Amino acid sequence: DIQMTQSPSSLSASVGDRVTISCRASQSVSTYLNWYQQKPGKAPKLLIYGASSLQSGVPSRFTGSGSGTDFTLAISSLQPEDFATYYCQQSSIPPPTFGGGTKVEI
Amino acid sequence: QITLKESGPTLVKPTQTLTLTCTFSGFSLSTSGVGVGWIRQPPGKALEWLALIYWDADKRYSPSLKSRLTITKDTSKNQVVLTMTNMDPVDTATYYCAHTPSIAIRLDYWGQGNLVTVSS
């Protein structure tokens, strides 16, 4: 299985901050990389697919970049509703695998 | 709009078989490219992909759990069923079903989740 490693595992930030989260794959996944946001007690929500395509309805302050093995999710100006846990997921080589998550805290 | 909802037991005993049903609306599982998958999340831990079935009945399983999992679909009822045999306390988790619009799996709609506790 392809291993997905996220860093950091948690971070503290303030409203208005620019935040970046990294995801590294154990082998190339091309651009078959998705990002999800999960709030406590809720199902994950798809933010970014294909490494950089914004899912419909997701604010433009979320951007994804990268290809191959290294990817980044950036939040340009953190909003109160963005405090959550973020997961990356590769869909290049079965089985699809998730990263361990990054918790964004105040 | 697309909705999915999981149903099934909240408590199962060790060694029992878990059966979960995902009932969906707003799409057809006979449309080319579409799939429905199952993902679980133990309390306080990360997401783990379990299985997925595509519109053409192609099935994919997590290699580590393949011997215990079966996924089926009933297109006429808009349902996908997951069974997991020989349940153990480590299988305690919230089980989600989710929709993917393409073979390159991206889970764009999720159910609310079904917390399953494995305990005697």
Short mmCIF file of C-alpha atoms in Angstrom, two decimals:
data_model
loop_
_atom_site.label_atom_id
_atom_site.label_comp_id
_atom_site.label_asym_id
_atom_site.label_seq_id
_atom_site.Cartn_x
_atom_site.Cartn_y
_atom_site.Cartn_z
CA ASP A 1 0.00 0.00 0.00
CA ILE A 2 1.08 3.58 -0.60
CA GLN A 3 1.79 5.32 2.69
CA MET A 4 0.61 8.92 3.05
CA THR A 5 2.44 11.02 5.64
CA GLN A 6 1.05 14.37 6.72
CA SER A 7 2.92 17.09 8.54
CA PRO A 8 2.52 18.58 10.97
CA SER A 9 0.13 16.34 12.90
CA SER A 10 -1.26 19.44 14.55
CA LEU A 11 -0.76 23.17 14.43
CA SER A 12 -1.97 26.23 16.25
CA ALA A 13 -3.02 29.27 14.27
CA SER A 14 -5.08 32.41 14.51
CA VAL A 15 -7.91 33.78 12.43
CA GLY A 16 -6.42 35.48 9.38
CA ASP A 17 -3.26 33.38 9.33
CA ARG A 18 -2.02 31.62 6.21
CA VAL A 19 -1.72 27.91 6.93
CA THR A 20 -0.02 25.18 4.93
CA ILE A 21 -0.29 21.42 5.43
CA SER A 22 2.00 18.93 3.75
CA CYS A 23 1.29 15.43 2.50
CA ARG A 24 3.95 13.08 1.21
CA ALA A 25 3.35 9.81 -0.62
CA SER A 26 5.67 6.82 -0.34
CA GLN A 27 5.70 6.62 -4.14
CA SER A 28 4.44 8.77 -6.96
CA VAL A 29 0.68 9.24 -7.15
CA SER A 30 0.85 11.73 -10.03
CA THR A 31 -1.95 14.21 -9.24
CA TYR A 32 -4.37 11.63 -7.85
CA LEU A 33 -4.49 13.35 -4.50
CA ASN A 34 -7.54 14.61 -2.62
CA TRP A 35 -7.95 16.73 0.51
CA TYR A 36 -10.77 16.48 3.05
CA GLN A 37 -11.83 18.56 6.02
CA GLN A 38 -13.45 16.92 9.04
CA LYS A 39 -15.06 18.65 12.00
CA PRO A 40 -15.73 16.82 15.27
CA GLY A 41 -18.65 14.42 15.05
CA LYS A 42 -19.13 15.06 11.34
CA ALA A 43 -18.31 13.22 8.13
CA PRO A 44 -15.34 14.38 6.08
CA LYS A 45 -15.93 16.97 3.37
CA LEU A 46 -14.09 16.96 0.05
CA LEU A 47 -12.15 20.19 -0.48
CA ILE A 48 -9.67 19.53 -3.27
CA TYR A 49 -9.41 16.74 -5.83
CA GLY A 50 -6.84 15.99 -8.49
CA ALA A 51 -4.27 17.76 -6.30
CA SER A 52 -5.45 21.26 -7.24
CA SER A 53 -9.10 21.28 -8.36
CA LEU A 54 -11.46 23.02 -5.98
CA GLN A 55 -14.61 21.04 -5.18
CA SER A 56 -17.82 22.89 -5.96
CA GLY A 57 -18.93 25.14 -3.13
CA VAL A 58 -15.55 25.23 -1.37
CA PRO A 59 -14.20 28.72 -0.66
CA SER A 60 -11.34 29.91 -2.84
CA ARG A 61 -9.11 30.49 0.19
CA PHE A 62 -8.37 26.75 -0.03
CA THR A 63 -5.76 25.80 -2.62
CA GLY A 64 -3.97 22.57 -3.38
CA SER A 65 -0.68 22.06 -5.15
CA GLY A 66 1.91 19.43 -5.91
CA SER A 67 2.42 16.30 -7.94
CA GLY A 68 4.32 13.07 -7.68
CA THR A 69 5.05 12.56 -4.00
CA ASP A 70 4.78 16.00 -2.40
CA PHE A 71 1.57 17.96 -1.95
CA THR A 72 0.41 21.01 -0.06
CA LEU A 73 -2.94 22.29 1.13
CA ALA A 74 -2.94 26.01 1.81
CA ILE A 75 -5.57 28.13 3.52
CA SER A 76 -4.90 31.74 2.63
CA SER A 77 -6.70 33.45 5.49
CA LEU A 78 -7.90 31.15 8.23
CA GLN A 79 -11.54 31.59 9.21
CA PRO A 80 -13.20 30.43 12.45
CA GLU A 81 -15.02 27.66 10.58
CA ASP A 82 -11.71 26.27 9.26
CA PHE A 83 -10.59 24.89 12.60
CA ALA A 84 -10.82 21.18 11.88
CA THR A 85 -8.78 18.13 10.96
CA TYR A 86 -7.54 17.78 7.39
CA TYR A 87 -6.76 14.53 5.59
CA CYS A 88 -5.07 13.77 2.29
CA GLN A 89 -6.00 10.67 0.28
CA GLN A 90 -4.38 9.13 -2.78
CA SER A 91 -6.36 7.37 -5.47
CA SER A 92 -3.57 6.53 -7.88
CA ILE A 93 -2.80 2.96 -6.88
CA PRO A 94 -5.31 0.70 -5.11
CA PRO A 95 -6.10 0.58 -2.31
CA PRO A 96 -6.84 4.27 -1.76
CA THR A 97 -5.07 5.40 1.39
CA PHE A 98 -5.45 8.34 3.74
CA GLY A 99 -2.90 10.35 5.61
CA GLY A 100 -2.91 10.44 9.39
CA GLY A 101 -4.53 13.86 9.56
CA THR A 102 -3.53 17.38 10.57
CA LYS A 103 -5.50 19.08 13.31
CA VAL A 104 -5.73 22.86 12.96
CA GLU A 105 -6.37 24.43 16.35
CA ILE A 106 -6.69 27.93 17.70
CA GLN B 1 -29.22 16.36 -4.40
CA ILE B 2 -27.10 13.38 -3.44
CA THR B 3 -27.61 11.90 -0.01
CA LEU B 4 -26.35 8.71 1.64
CA LYS B 5 -27.30 7.19 4.95
CA GLU B 6 -25.82 4.26 6.81
CA SER B 7 -27.94 1.88 8.84
CA GLY B 8 -27.09 -1.10 10.97
CA PRO B 9 -26.37 -2.17 14.52
CA THR B 10 -24.61 0.04 17.01
CA LEU B 11 -23.39 -2.88 19.12
CA VAL B 12 -22.07 -6.24 18.02
CA LYS B 13 -20.39 -9.02 19.97
CA PRO B 14 -16.91 -10.33 19.22
CA THR B 15 -16.87 -12.99 16.48
CA GLN B 16 -20.22 -11.83 15.12
CA THR B 17 -20.78 -10.62 11.57
CA LEU B 18 -21.53 -6.94 10.98
CA THR B 19 -23.96 -5.98 8.23
CA LEU B 20 -24.26 -2.33 7.25
CA THR B 21 -26.55 -0.87 4.63
CA CYS B 22 -25.98 2.35 2.73
CA THR B 23 -29.19 3.78 1.27
CA PHE B 24 -28.68 6.57 -1.20
CA SER B 25 -30.61 8.97 -3.39
CA GLY B 26 -29.84 11.55 -6.03
CA PHE B 27 -27.75 9.30 -8.26
CA SER B 28 -27.86 5.90 -9.91
CA LEU B 29 -25.33 3.17 -9.28
CA SER B 30 -25.82 2.10 -12.88
CA THR B 31 -24.24 5.31 -14.21
CA SER B 32 -20.82 4.79 -15.74
CA GLY B 33 -17.95 5.69 -13.43
CA VAL B 34 -19.99 5.95 -10.25
CA GLY B 35 -19.07 4.03 -7.14
CA VAL B 36 -20.03 3.73 -3.48
CA GLY B 37 -17.40 3.00 -0.89
CA TRP B 38 -17.09 2.29 2.82
CA ILE B 39 -14.62 4.01 5.11
CA ARG B 40 -14.24 3.66 8.86
CA GLN B 41 -12.75 5.75 11.62
CA PRO B 42 -11.92 4.42 15.09
CA PRO B 43 -12.57 6.95 17.86
CA GLY B 44 -9.90 9.67 17.76
CA LYS B 45 -8.05 8.05 14.88
CA ALA B 46 -7.61 8.49 11.13
CA LEU B 47 -9.79 7.36 8.25
CA GLU B 48 -9.38 3.87 6.84
CA TRP B 49 -10.76 2.81 3.45
CA LEU B 50 -12.51 -0.56 3.47
CA ALA B 51 -14.22 -1.37 0.19
CA LEU B 52 -15.86 0.07 -2.89
CA ILE B 53 -18.25 -1.15 -5.56
CA TYR B 54 -18.53 0.45 -8.98
CA TRP B 55 -21.49 0.82 -11.34
CA ASP B 56 -20.36 -2.25 -13.28
CA ALA B 57 -20.20 -4.38 -10.10
CA ASP B 58 -16.40 -4.23 -10.01
CA LYS B 59 -15.43 -4.58 -6.34
CA ARG B 60 -12.32 -3.37 -4.57
CA TYR B 61 -11.26 -4.29 -1.04
CA SER B 62 -8.65 -3.25 1.47
CA PRO B 63 -5.99 -5.97 1.17
CA SER B 64 -5.60 -6.22 4.94
CA LEU B 65 -9.33 -6.84 5.46
CA LYS B 66 -10.27 -8.54 2.21
CA SER B 67 -10.83 -11.96 3.76
CA ARG B 68 -13.46 -10.50 6.11
CA LEU B 69 -15.32 -8.10 3.79
CA THR B 70 -18.06 -8.47 1.23
CA ILE B 71 -19.65 -5.56 -0.63
CA THR B 72 -22.77 -5.88 -2.75
CA LYS B 73 -25.23 -3.55 -4.43
CA ASP B 74 -28.93 -3.55 -5.15
CA THR B 75 -29.37 -0.97 -7.86
CA SER B 76 -33.17 -1.20 -7.82
CA LYS B 77 -33.26 -0.39 -4.10
CA ASN B 78 -30.44 2.19 -4.25
CA GLN B 79 -28.53 0.30 -1.60
CA VAL B 80 -25.02 -0.93 -0.99
CA VAL B 81 -24.38 -3.51 1.71
CA LEU B 82 -21.12 -4.21 3.52
CA THR B 83 -20.58 -7.30 5.63
CA MET B 84 -17.59 -7.79 7.89
CA THR B 85 -17.09 -11.14 9.56
CA ASN B 86 -15.41 -12.10 12.83
CA MET B 87 -15.76 -8.70 14.48
CA ASP B 88 -13.23 -7.76 17.17
CA PRO B 89 -13.10 -4.86 19.65
CA VAL B 90 -10.45 -3.21 17.45
CA ASP B 91 -13.14 -2.88 14.77
CA THR B 92 -14.99 -0.38 16.95
CA ALA B 93 -15.38 2.65 14.72
CA THR B 94 -17.70 4.97 12.91
CA TYR B 95 -18.47 3.43 9.54
CA TYR B 96 -19.20 5.79 6.65
CA CYS B 97 -20.42 5.19 3.14
CA ALA B 98 -19.54 7.68 0.42
CA HIS B 99 -20.09 8.38 -3.28
CA THR B 100 -17.40 8.73 -5.93
CA PRO B 101 -18.27 10.11 -9.36
CA SER B 102 -15.25 8.59 -11.05
CA ILE B 103 -12.93 5.62 -11.14
CA ALA B 104 -10.22 7.86 -9.71
CA ILE B 105 -11.77 7.75 -6.28
CA ARG B 106 -12.76 11.09 -4.84
CA LEU B 107 -15.39 10.88 -2.12
CA ASP B 108 -17.60 13.88 -2.74
CA TYR B 109 -20.68 12.93 -0.74
CA TRP B 110 -20.69 11.11 2.58
CA GLY B 111 -23.26 9.63 4.89
CA GLN B 112 -23.50 10.77 8.50
CA GLY B 113 -21.77 7.65 9.79
CA ASN B 114 -22.81 4.71 11.96
CA LEU B 115 -20.87 4.15 15.18
CA VAL B 116 -20.37 0.44 15.77
CA THR B 117 -19.07 -0.77 19.11
CA VAL B 118 -17.72 -4.29 19.41
CA SER B 119 -18.08 -5.57 22.94
CA SER B 120 -19.31 -8.60 24.78
#
